[in-house]
XYZ file of C-alpha atoms in Angstrom:
748
model
C 80.788 92.352 78.937
C 82.047 89.775 76.612
C 85.665 91.355 76.310
C 88.078 89.490 74.193
C 90.802 87.997 76.740
C 93.742 87.927 74.065
C 93.158 91.646 73.741
C 93.225 92.275 77.486
C 96.473 90.625 77.633
C 98.044 92.037 74.462
C 101.044 93.981 75.132
C 101.544 93.007 78.553
C 104.923 91.750 79.433
C 105.115 88.172 81.281
C 104.783 88.903 84.690
C 102.411 91.495 84.118
C 100.262 89.004 82.350
C 100.713 86.494 85.112
C 99.303 89.032 87.731
C 96.340 89.674 85.723
C 95.510 86.089 85.246
C 96.446 84.580 88.667
C 93.587 83.328 90.836
C 94.191 82.435 94.412
C 93.137 83.763 97.805
C 95.734 86.568 98.115
C 98.339 88.057 95.514
C 101.080 90.404 96.084
C 102.022 92.293 93.311
C 105.796 93.895 94.156
C 105.576 96.592 91.425
C 108.823 98.743 91.082
C 108.539 102.342 90.182
C 107.113 102.976 86.693
C 106.531 99.120 86.055
C 103.014 99.926 85.072
C 100.982 98.676 88.084
C 97.923 100.757 87.342
C 97.693 98.881 83.816
C 98.147 95.989 85.683
C 95.324 96.472 88.330
C 92.781 97.839 86.027
C 93.448 94.947 83.500
C 93.046 92.256 86.263
C 89.714 93.894 87.248
C 88.668 94.083 83.462
C 89.810 90.486 83.135
C 87.781 89.450 85.926
C 84.568 91.286 84.485
C 85.225 89.915 80.965
C 85.431 86.529 81.878
C 82.097 87.004 84.108
C 84.026 85.887 87.284
C 82.651 89.010 89.024
C 80.054 91.683 88.567
C 81.191 95.229 89.067
C 79.414 95.736 92.334
C 81.411 92.611 93.619
C 84.663 94.512 93.383
C 86.246 96.832 95.826
C 89.336 98.964 94.320
C 91.210 101.124 97.044
C 93.552 103.722 96.177
C 95.117 106.456 98.191
C 94.305 109.772 96.165
C 90.958 110.670 94.152
C 93.353 111.709 91.267
C 94.394 107.672 91.151
C 90.688 106.424 91.476
C 89.669 108.579 88.621
C 92.534 107.659 86.404
C 91.759 103.982 87.109
C 88.091 104.409 86.536
C 88.911 106.021 83.243
C 90.991 103.188 82.209
C 88.400 100.345 83.326
C 85.867 102.216 81.230
C 88.000 102.349 78.281
C 88.751 98.531 78.570
C 84.932 97.130 79.456
C 82.876 100.137 79.214
C 81.472 101.737 82.323
C 81.858 99.817 85.484
C 78.736 101.007 87.125
C 78.257 99.766 90.640
C 81.844 99.263 91.344
C 83.594 100.882 94.256
C 86.924 102.528 92.980
C 87.723 104.996 95.959
C 90.131 106.078 98.585
C 90.454 104.436 101.853
C 88.856 107.122 103.597
C 86.213 107.561 100.655
C 85.067 103.871 100.965
C 84.739 104.248 104.716
C 82.557 107.103 104.395
C 80.345 105.576 101.982
C 79.745 102.704 104.725
C 79.480 105.177 107.464
C 76.705 107.051 105.610
C 74.752 103.728 105.618
C 75.216 102.448 109.129
C 75.672 105.823 111.107
C 72.901 105.138 112.940
C 74.438 101.852 114.779
C 77.418 104.299 116.057
C 75.069 106.774 117.470
C 75.164 109.482 114.517
C 73.040 110.892 111.753
C 73.656 110.127 108.325
C 74.208 113.677 107.281
C 77.358 113.978 109.742
C 80.180 116.335 108.990
C 83.833 115.304 108.370
C 86.449 117.689 110.337
C 89.275 118.488 108.089
C 92.427 119.931 109.891
C 91.402 123.332 110.232
C 88.184 122.021 112.003
C 89.916 119.894 114.445
C 92.567 122.529 115.310
C 89.839 125.015 116.084
C 87.646 122.778 118.241
C 91.080 121.598 120.129
C 92.131 125.443 120.516
C 88.810 126.346 121.969
C 89.005 123.065 124.259
C 92.407 124.143 125.618
C 91.647 127.482 126.200
C 88.091 126.280 128.198
C 90.317 123.790 130.094
C 92.749 126.664 131.282
C 95.702 125.187 129.937
C 98.634 127.048 128.691
C 97.834 127.485 125.142
C 101.501 128.680 124.341
C 102.848 125.460 125.781
C 99.832 123.174 124.527
C 99.367 123.713 120.746
C 96.309 122.492 118.926
C 98.687 120.757 116.130
C 100.630 119.194 118.825
C 97.270 117.702 120.373
C 95.941 117.026 116.894
C 98.962 114.961 116.141
C 98.722 112.744 119.132
C 95.337 112.069 118.300
C 95.623 111.305 115.128
C 98.403 108.866 115.637
C 96.396 107.007 118.490
C 93.437 106.626 115.938
C 95.823 105.315 113.402
C 96.756 102.673 116.153
C 93.024 101.904 116.703
C 93.285 103.509 120.102
C 89.985 105.108 121.579
C 90.052 108.270 123.736
C 89.377 105.760 126.962
C 92.244 103.524 125.817
C 94.532 106.360 125.478
C 93.621 107.782 128.895
C 93.977 104.509 130.651
C 97.250 104.144 129.578
C 98.258 107.776 130.199
C 101.185 108.217 132.970
C 99.315 109.456 135.902
C 102.490 111.246 137.007
C 103.076 113.075 133.486
C 100.961 116.352 133.512
C 101.292 116.664 129.865
C 100.273 113.259 129.144
C 97.339 113.776 131.457
C 96.146 116.799 129.505
C 96.491 115.353 126.268
C 94.226 112.386 127.584
C 91.762 115.005 128.746
C 91.749 116.759 125.595
C 91.409 113.695 123.886
C 88.057 112.719 125.715
C 86.727 116.259 125.711
C 87.407 116.424 121.826
C 85.566 113.125 121.229
C 82.787 113.825 123.383
C 82.176 117.569 121.799
C 82.800 116.191 118.292
C 80.121 113.787 118.987
C 77.669 116.258 120.219
C 78.480 118.084 116.845
C 77.412 114.898 115.150
C 81.029 114.968 113.448
C 83.718 112.473 112.462
C 87.194 113.655 111.739
C 89.522 112.372 108.946
C 91.066 109.440 111.304
C 87.631 108.323 112.546
C 86.496 107.393 108.787
C 88.638 104.376 109.078
C 88.842 103.518 112.769
C 85.179 103.643 113.016
C 84.353 101.579 110.308
C 86.979 98.813 111.837
C 84.912 99.169 115.081
C 81.788 99.042 113.302
C 82.723 95.768 111.737
C 84.142 94.198 115.082
C 81.056 95.623 117.104
C 78.331 94.635 114.645
C 79.504 91.137 112.806
C 76.192 91.148 110.711
C 77.332 94.395 109.380
C 80.724 92.937 108.362
C 78.980 89.908 106.877
C 77.320 92.099 104.552
C 80.184 93.738 103.159
C 82.033 90.777 102.947
C 79.692 89.007 101.116
C 79.228 92.175 98.938
C 83.032 92.387 97.825
C 84.509 89.380 96.571
C 87.291 90.696 94.911
C 89.345 93.506 96.959
C 92.388 95.306 95.403
C 94.388 97.809 97.059
C 96.942 99.917 95.729
C 100.056 101.285 97.445
C 100.019 98.693 100.067
C 103.343 99.890 101.480
C 101.766 103.029 102.599
C 98.882 101.454 104.689
C 98.811 101.898 108.581
C 97.530 99.830 111.100
C 93.868 100.879 111.076
C 93.824 100.561 106.882
C 95.534 97.156 107.582
C 92.717 96.187 110.261
C 90.187 97.525 107.683
C 91.590 94.953 105.204
C 91.626 92.137 107.426
C 88.034 92.724 108.669
C 86.776 92.509 104.880
C 88.733 89.531 103.862
C 87.651 87.117 107.053
C 85.571 84.527 107.029
C 81.861 85.248 106.582
C 80.192 84.226 109.514
C 76.684 83.855 108.654
C 74.870 82.111 105.401
C 74.080 84.281 102.512
C 70.259 85.207 103.045
C 69.337 84.826 99.483
C 71.330 81.191 98.639
C 71.916 80.004 102.218
C 75.493 79.405 101.070
C 78.556 80.128 103.243
C 81.144 82.049 101.240
C 84.823 81.895 101.069
C 86.822 85.119 102.097
C 87.071 87.575 99.514
C 90.248 87.352 97.175
C 92.836 89.912 98.208
C 95.087 91.583 95.614
C 97.829 94.419 96.885
C 100.168 96.129 94.648
C 103.138 97.898 96.421
C 106.745 98.336 96.588
C 108.638 98.202 100.005
C 111.605 100.191 98.344
C 108.779 103.309 97.845
C 107.383 103.024 101.741
C 108.094 106.794 102.826
C 105.067 107.667 104.975
C 106.203 106.037 108.437
C 105.607 109.643 110.014
C 101.918 109.294 108.945
C 101.897 105.952 110.745
C 102.604 103.800 107.695
C 104.057 100.311 108.470
C 106.197 98.764 105.975
C 105.505 95.250 107.806
C 102.234 95.229 106.197
C 103.932 94.766 103.055
C 106.948 92.778 104.064
C 105.226 90.518 106.165
C 102.028 89.757 103.544
C 102.996 86.171 103.059
C 102.611 85.569 106.614
C 99.526 87.567 107.329
C 97.336 85.960 104.261
C 97.243 82.306 103.956
C 98.123 80.991 100.429
C 99.499 84.198 99.367
C 101.450 84.455 95.994
C 103.854 86.873 94.996
C 104.474 88.344 91.580
C 107.716 90.953 91.037
C 107.266 93.676 88.100
C 110.753 95.059 87.316
C 110.635 96.234 83.822
C 110.200 99.957 83.935
C 108.293 101.854 81.112
C 108.798 105.337 82.778
C 112.570 106.293 82.936
C 116.084 105.795 80.963
C 118.626 103.244 82.114
C 120.956 105.804 83.492
C 118.275 106.873 86.000
C 117.195 103.476 87.030
C 120.916 102.443 87.645
C 121.099 105.107 89.737
C 117.920 104.448 91.613
C 119.018 100.774 91.787
C 122.324 101.780 93.245
C 120.859 104.061 96.140
C 118.232 101.398 97.159
C 120.446 98.519 97.277
C 122.228 99.836 100.217
C 119.191 98.988 102.219
C 118.621 95.776 103.959
C 115.950 93.559 104.693
C 114.192 94.195 101.101
C 113.465 92.116 98.360
C 115.916 91.678 95.825
C 114.693 93.665 92.831
C 116.603 95.859 89.659
C 114.327 97.835 87.759
C 115.500 97.720 83.989
C 114.252 99.375 80.745
C 114.218 98.964 77.134
C 114.183 102.763 76.377
C 118.125 102.877 76.329
C 120.641 104.511 78.588
C 119.558 108.406 78.080
C 121.284 111.294 79.299
C 123.589 111.235 82.254
C 122.473 112.546 85.549
C 123.447 116.101 86.200
C 125.059 116.731 89.747
C 125.456 120.177 90.424
C 127.578 121.758 93.166
C 126.694 125.573 93.947
C 128.269 127.905 95.983
C 125.041 128.753 97.888
C 121.361 128.684 97.646
C 121.143 131.726 94.983
C 123.779 129.826 92.973
C 121.806 126.506 92.956
C 118.501 128.467 92.239
C 119.854 130.420 89.344
C 121.371 126.866 87.843
C 117.975 125.067 88.074
C 115.951 128.091 86.633
C 118.391 128.667 83.822
C 118.126 124.792 83.195
C 114.146 125.012 83.119
C 114.441 128.055 80.551
C 116.626 126.057 78.333
C 114.647 122.896 78.462
C 111.449 125.303 77.616
C 113.183 126.794 74.700
C 113.827 123.527 73.657
C 110.129 122.601 73.449
C 109.489 121.048 76.906
C 106.403 122.481 78.527
C 106.655 124.107 81.949
C 104.183 121.533 83.170
C 106.504 118.728 82.527
C 109.231 119.858 84.634
C 109.032 119.562 88.545
C 111.518 120.872 91.288
C 111.319 118.471 94.483
C 112.920 118.895 97.832
C 112.991 117.494 101.196
C 111.705 120.363 103.051
C 109.869 123.475 102.069
C 112.442 125.807 103.740
C 114.420 125.224 100.311
C 111.714 127.128 98.326
C 112.351 130.868 99.055
C 115.458 131.203 96.665
C 113.513 128.949 93.899
C 110.638 130.927 93.899
C 112.619 134.130 93.587
C 114.551 132.936 91.044
C 111.328 131.939 89.111
C 109.807 135.073 89.499
C 113.054 136.862 88.552
C 113.004 134.873 84.949
C 109.304 135.313 84.603
C 108.849 131.265 84.850
C 105.271 130.580 85.868
C 105.269 127.958 88.770
C 102.548 126.508 91.360
C 103.950 125.354 94.750
C 101.936 122.183 95.397
C 100.781 121.594 98.931
C 100.789 125.166 99.908
C 97.964 127.226 100.642
C 95.133 125.319 98.803
C 91.938 126.694 97.365
C 89.837 125.305 99.850
C 91.984 126.331 102.725
C 91.481 130.265 101.747
C 89.381 132.249 104.058
C 86.360 133.071 101.821
C 86.175 129.390 100.653
C 86.464 128.089 104.351
C 83.692 130.493 105.265
C 81.306 129.684 102.380
C 81.646 126.011 103.524
C 81.073 126.618 106.831
C 77.655 128.054 105.913
C 76.968 124.969 103.776
C 78.130 122.725 106.681
C 75.734 124.669 109.247
C 72.968 124.242 106.885
C 73.763 120.349 106.194
C 74.398 119.555 109.713
C 72.764 121.825 112.142
C 74.539 120.115 115.256
C 78.024 121.036 114.006
C 78.805 123.780 116.326
C 82.378 124.877 114.812
C 80.971 125.632 111.489
C 78.074 127.863 112.865
C 80.587 129.702 115.147
C 82.883 130.187 112.451
C 79.899 132.361 110.692
C 78.534 133.757 113.201
C 80.177 137.382 112.509
C 80.933 136.483 108.879
C 79.955 139.165 107.552
C 79.966 141.433 110.245
C 76.695 141.417 112.339
C 78.250 143.107 115.623
C 78.112 139.649 117.261
C 81.452 139.578 119.449
C 83.232 137.159 121.079
C 81.610 137.610 124.602
C 78.304 137.247 123.035
C 79.251 134.093 121.342
C 80.471 132.579 124.479
C 76.790 133.384 126.294
C 75.256 131.676 123.382
C 77.461 128.566 123.957
C 76.772 128.439 127.740
C 73.345 128.473 126.707
C 73.431 125.626 124.627
C 75.507 123.689 127.183
C 73.242 124.598 130.047
C 70.052 123.037 127.672
C 72.074 120.190 126.168
C 71.487 121.485 122.629
C 73.424 122.566 119.669
C 74.951 125.895 119.366
C 72.591 126.721 116.314
C 69.568 125.751 118.501
C 70.638 127.914 121.027
C 70.482 130.918 118.512
C 66.790 130.659 118.313
C 66.336 131.116 122.343
C 68.793 133.997 122.580
C 66.045 136.503 123.779
C 66.832 134.455 127.116
C 70.257 136.233 127.595
C 68.997 139.878 127.587
C 71.648 140.992 124.950
C 69.278 144.279 123.969
C 67.131 144.863 121.090
C 69.734 145.333 118.210
C 72.081 142.380 119.160
C 68.984 140.315 119.657
C 67.446 141.423 116.145
C 70.866 140.044 114.492
C 71.194 136.753 116.200
C 67.784 136.147 115.080
C 67.951 136.977 111.657
C 71.314 135.196 111.131
C 69.266 132.015 113.215
C 66.399 132.598 110.196
C 68.626 132.926 107.336
C 70.214 129.134 108.286
C 66.650 128.071 108.585
C 65.180 129.317 105.305
C 68.361 128.161 103.404
C 68.186 124.721 104.977
C 64.444 124.498 103.547
C 66.035 125.497 99.924
C 68.453 122.655 100.354
C 65.772 120.068 100.557
C 64.627 120.520 96.936
C 67.510 122.568 95.153
C 70.751 121.644 93.986
C 73.943 122.466 96.048
C 74.859 125.138 93.394
C 71.607 126.853 94.206
C 72.119 126.596 97.805
C 75.657 127.863 97.754
C 74.545 130.849 95.688
C 71.521 131.764 97.848
C 73.722 131.835 101.068
C 76.319 133.898 99.527
C 73.737 136.630 98.372
C 71.232 136.411 101.280
C 74.011 136.488 103.774
C 75.445 139.787 102.272
C 78.927 137.968 102.400
C 79.564 138.191 98.502
C 78.138 141.881 98.329
C 80.402 143.081 101.217
C 83.363 141.846 99.275
C 82.119 143.385 96.105
C 81.566 146.753 97.495
C 85.210 146.720 99.226
C 87.982 148.701 97.462
C 90.700 146.157 98.779
C 92.100 144.240 95.426
C 92.182 141.338 97.336
C 88.569 141.205 98.293
C 88.137 141.580 94.253
C 90.480 138.007 94.155
C 88.072 136.792 97.095
C 84.900 137.329 94.774
C 86.475 135.728 91.774
C 87.466 132.681 94.101
C 83.824 132.467 95.301
C 82.561 132.316 91.829
C 85.052 129.683 90.927
C 83.820 127.628 93.756
C 80.589 128.024 92.511
C 81.647 126.790 89.029
C 83.348 123.704 90.595
C 79.912 122.798 92.611
C 78.252 122.952 89.131
C 80.967 120.472 87.863
C 80.434 118.321 90.794
C 76.872 118.009 90.149
C 77.036 117.114 86.687
C 79.503 114.288 87.765
C 77.400 113.024 90.536
C 73.995 114.102 90.031
C 72.715 111.999 92.877
C 75.023 113.131 95.582
C 73.754 115.224 98.692
C 75.150 118.391 100.053
C 76.699 116.149 102.921
C 78.558 113.963 100.083
C 79.953 117.225 98.522
C 81.297 118.585 101.812
C 82.914 115.120 102.512
C 84.620 114.825 98.892
C 86.239 118.350 99.718
C 87.605 117.025 103.248
C 89.006 114.159 101.568
C 90.970 115.825 98.981
C 94.688 115.105 98.786
C 97.579 117.301 97.924
C 98.622 115.350 94.858
C 94.981 115.910 93.466
C 95.743 119.543 93.156
C 98.099 119.139 90.261
C 96.714 120.105 86.951
C 98.981 118.654 84.218
C 97.768 121.545 81.404
C 98.423 124.205 83.950
C 101.419 125.520 82.194
C 103.428 126.089 85.269
C 106.462 124.060 86.842
C 105.393 122.127 89.805
C 107.298 122.627 93.144
C 106.707 119.963 95.765
C 108.223 117.903 98.671
C 109.467 114.584 97.718
C 106.645 112.946 99.667
C 103.974 114.763 97.777
C 105.845 113.531 94.406
C 105.031 110.083 95.103
C 102.942 108.618 92.326
C 103.817 111.440 89.820
C 106.356 111.578 87.064
C 108.024 114.296 84.805
C 110.357 114.289 81.760
C 112.612 116.581 83.921
C 113.009 116.612 87.546
C 115.413 118.511 89.805
C 115.994 117.331 93.257
C 117.539 120.098 95.489
C 119.159 120.506 98.648
C 120.863 116.970 98.573
C 122.897 117.739 101.747
C 123.692 116.049 104.777
C 121.177 116.863 107.063
C 118.504 117.884 104.705
C 118.347 114.605 102.823
C 118.952 112.691 104.547
C 117.087 114.708 107.025
C 118.531 115.323 110.504
C 115.982 113.825 112.487
C 116.495 110.701 110.671
C 120.098 109.716 112.370
C 118.218 109.519 115.641
C 115.259 107.320 114.740
C 115.356 103.489 114.205
C 114.993 103.002 110.787
C 115.130 106.584 109.589
C 117.973 106.539 107.298
C 116.559 103.547 105.447
C 113.421 105.490 104.812
C 115.390 108.713 103.675
C 116.909 106.616 101.248
C 113.746 105.365 100.023
C 112.443 108.827 99.783
C 115.625 109.761 97.423
C 115.005 106.476 95.458
C 111.235 107.665 95.251
C 112.504 111.070 93.959
C 114.877 109.785 91.232
C 112.207 107.433 89.699
C 109.939 110.435 89.275
C 112.248 111.410 86.495
C 111.621 110.172 82.779
C 114.505 111.721 80.807
C 116.561 114.249 82.597
C 117.706 114.373 86.208
C 119.318 117.103 87.965
C 120.645 116.504 91.672
C 121.713 119.912 93.351
C 123.553 120.950 96.562
C 124.689 124.106 98.129
C 127.909 124.435 99.843
C 126.751 127.019 102.007
C 122.976 127.543 102.994
C 121.003 130.090 104.754
C 118.206 128.415 106.872
C 115.933 130.405 109.424
C 118.179 133.315 108.956
C 121.343 131.694 109.670
C 124.317 130.835 107.020
C 125.682 127.259 107.421
C 128.449 125.297 105.799
C 127.230 122.190 104.473
C 128.406 118.743 103.500
C 127.407 116.806 100.379
C 124.385 113.970 100.918
C 126.189 110.621 101.447
C 123.259 109.308 99.090
C 125.106 110.952 96.262
C 128.240 108.499 97.038
C 125.725 105.680 96.500
C 125.527 106.402 92.674
C 128.318 105.200 90.330
C 130.441 108.191 88.978
C 129.941 106.948 85.668
C 126.420 107.644 85.378
C 126.972 111.314 86.404
C 127.664 114.640 84.803
C 129.385 116.700 87.724
C 129.037 120.483 87.172
C 129.633 123.355 89.565
C 132.164 124.901 91.648
C 133.452 121.437 92.632
C 133.233 119.405 89.349
C 136.907 118.713 89.178
C 137.073 117.310 92.993
C 135.667 113.812 93.698
C 132.489 114.159 95.764
C 133.433 113.339 99.399
C 130.981 113.297 102.086
C 131.758 114.509 105.820
C 132.137 111.692 108.514
C 133.386 112.575 111.806
C 134.635 109.753 114.015
C 133.603 111.327 117.212
C 131.983 114.687 118.253
C 135.266 116.175 119.300
C 136.319 115.697 115.158
C 133.147 117.784 114.316
C 133.829 121.591 113.881
C 131.779 123.527 115.985
C 129.906 125.441 113.150
C 129.002 121.855 112.154
C 127.999 120.492 114.941
C 124.675 119.241 113.532
C 126.770 116.496 111.630
C 127.892 114.769 114.625
C 124.810 112.132 114.287
C 125.663 111.145 110.940
C 125.166 107.324 110.262
C 127.004 106.561 107.058
C 126.655 102.528 107.154
C 124.331 99.853 107.882
C 124.889 96.235 108.692
C 122.783 93.076 108.547
C 123.210 91.668 112.300
C 120.719 88.984 111.946
C 121.222 86.969 114.816
C 122.901 89.501 117.246
C 120.956 89.955 120.630
C 121.720 92.624 122.625
C 121.162 92.950 126.522
C 121.337 95.572 128.971
C 125.355 96.218 130.125
C 126.863 94.876 126.808
C 129.696 96.722 125.571
C 129.458 97.519 121.894
C 131.367 99.625 119.433
C 129.981 101.380 116.274
C 131.338 102.626 113.259
C 130.448 106.153 113.702
C 129.935 106.857 117.192
C 132.770 104.630 118.749
C 132.579 102.648 121.996
C 129.370 102.410 123.986
C 127.143 100.589 126.579
C 123.401 99.350 126.088
C 121.382 100.815 128.839
C 117.960 99.482 127.430
C 116.551 96.969 124.975
C 113.123 96.603 123.740
C 111.482 94.176 120.933
C 112.899 90.638 119.697
C 114.371 89.329 116.914
C 114.644 92.041 113.634
C 112.571 94.375 115.509
C 114.668 94.479 118.574
C 115.965 98.117 119.177
C 118.864 99.316 121.931
C 119.101 102.646 123.840
C 123.048 102.683 123.888
C 125.237 105.325 126.133
C 128.043 106.223 123.808
C 131.260 107.796 125.352
C 131.535 110.437 122.252
C 127.658 111.569 121.413
C 125.385 110.651 124.059
C 122.689 108.612 124.095
C 121.227 106.907 120.876
C 118.340 104.480 120.160
C 119.204 102.082 117.126
C 117.565 99.363 115.524
C 120.089 96.475 116.084
C 119.480 94.276 113.090
C 120.753 97.110 110.784
C 123.103 99.390 113.039
C 126.872 99.112 112.281
C 127.762 97.774 115.579
C 129.524 94.846 117.003
C 129.425 93.352 120.423
C 132.790 93.686 122.302
């Protein structure tokens, strides 16, 4: 790969060029929004390859979405040709590949299944019911969230159970279900989504020779969106960049640790609710010896007015690296801030502007409506339909979540992994075979008694004395799975899928139905077959298990089709990493953005401000910020107040329109609970200011004063230094837990 170095560096600004050519043990590229981070990463990889400093197989580039991985792969291919052998993957896909190769060391077969969210919840629902727990009080999604959080912190079920409060019945129930879930999952030869990273870390820690194998393989590791990493992902990177403990088997050489490059922006850290730890990027220099930092501030996406608004908003957060986005693109249009009477008025304005932009030549696919919560979409969708504007709700009911698609994939899963009881039980009576829930439970009990899988128990169903008709139905179903499994040994995935849809009668039943929805379901199944064919063309050597795993790892942002000709509707979290010429951010009201929950969570308000910053920086040319003075949510009309974040934006950047365009924008700030009108009691928690309290250390019993909440007494303190939090009982608003470093407080 003799690539001209000058050509690779041409067109890069000085900071980008420095990031491409830097060589050292660890590099942090602080990349502001729209600053060309993907270009820097791909050119850095191309520079390594072009100078023959690394072979493609020695490079591991980690992204957060398949879409980002594909874009990076295509850019590198354009620069230096096909990087065959290079790992350009998501965290989960990378770990999946490792676990496929090393599964036996963890007691699994290599054809293991990866549970998606639906599979996990279905199994937990069954375990909750079987354990006699109150399913109305103990929801599968609640248990799943607790288990996911534990795994992202690298807690095993045994660790979790050992730490559970023995006097708390709910904590004990979670612990018991976690243990039962792990046992059942292992019996099914399955991992869940969170296992992929946690089990890989465990593999490296428990098998140093395996860890060394991958440390020798990957000599250059590059991680995108590093601010979004959680503890498990951080631990994985640490394991891959540790000292190699054994000599190279070919050369006998003891290799130095791999070179690590991470790209990220603490100002865009918005996934704390998923376990993302902003300290991973803010403390990078402490964690990795010899780390060097390069700052990218020149923006290539937005106009200066948009960037100035973003800079003004994010500057209110403390404990962040100083940076100011700038551009050579000019000032551009002013930001439109529209105040509506209610949500219908707001929706009407948004859609009218979309129609106007479309008439001016802007494609629908170049416009997006962003919001903090999905509860805001009904009025907007109604108006879009009314004006016949095509749209897609990103992150809504996805293609792979539709019943017929889940059924088809369950058939493939049952064929790929005979130990996956959840998949077999899902399709046991799909299409209808007269096999009811009682019979299913009897088969499950037969499997348990004989310590075999549910599918293996099907072949022994004669022992249950179910009668000739039911016995025949179960036997034929078992034979169907066996015969199509034989087909899967030699045929392509698309052939296997077609066989199972036809021979099971699943597709025929839908085709014979007179229900218009069933006609759409047939079309969806045909589309699935088409997508499988495309997958085979892209991945000719991949197995059925590989295909099923890739489907599980798909992210919401991967759904977006830029050529769809539809306006995109999505949450601000989903919009991360995307860009549109025209962006609307709706619902800029106190309690919505920032969200109500953020007022009670340490660091919550700062994260909400980062979320708003992310939304602003999605816009390239036109940005609209809208709010409604009245909004009906969950069937109740409420008066609202403008978001305090709007006050952060200089007035000269705004074109204020709507019912209050003649009045200065003022946000509601009660001095105490008694000052807040009853109908606006949700605003009583509003924190409007933060302070840099470096050096302030509180102790139990200290008397303090808070700018918004008034006087209070410290009743509990946890953490130290910058991470100290205090539980404070306020005279006016009750008990709050605050981060001492940034809370607007002073000791009396």
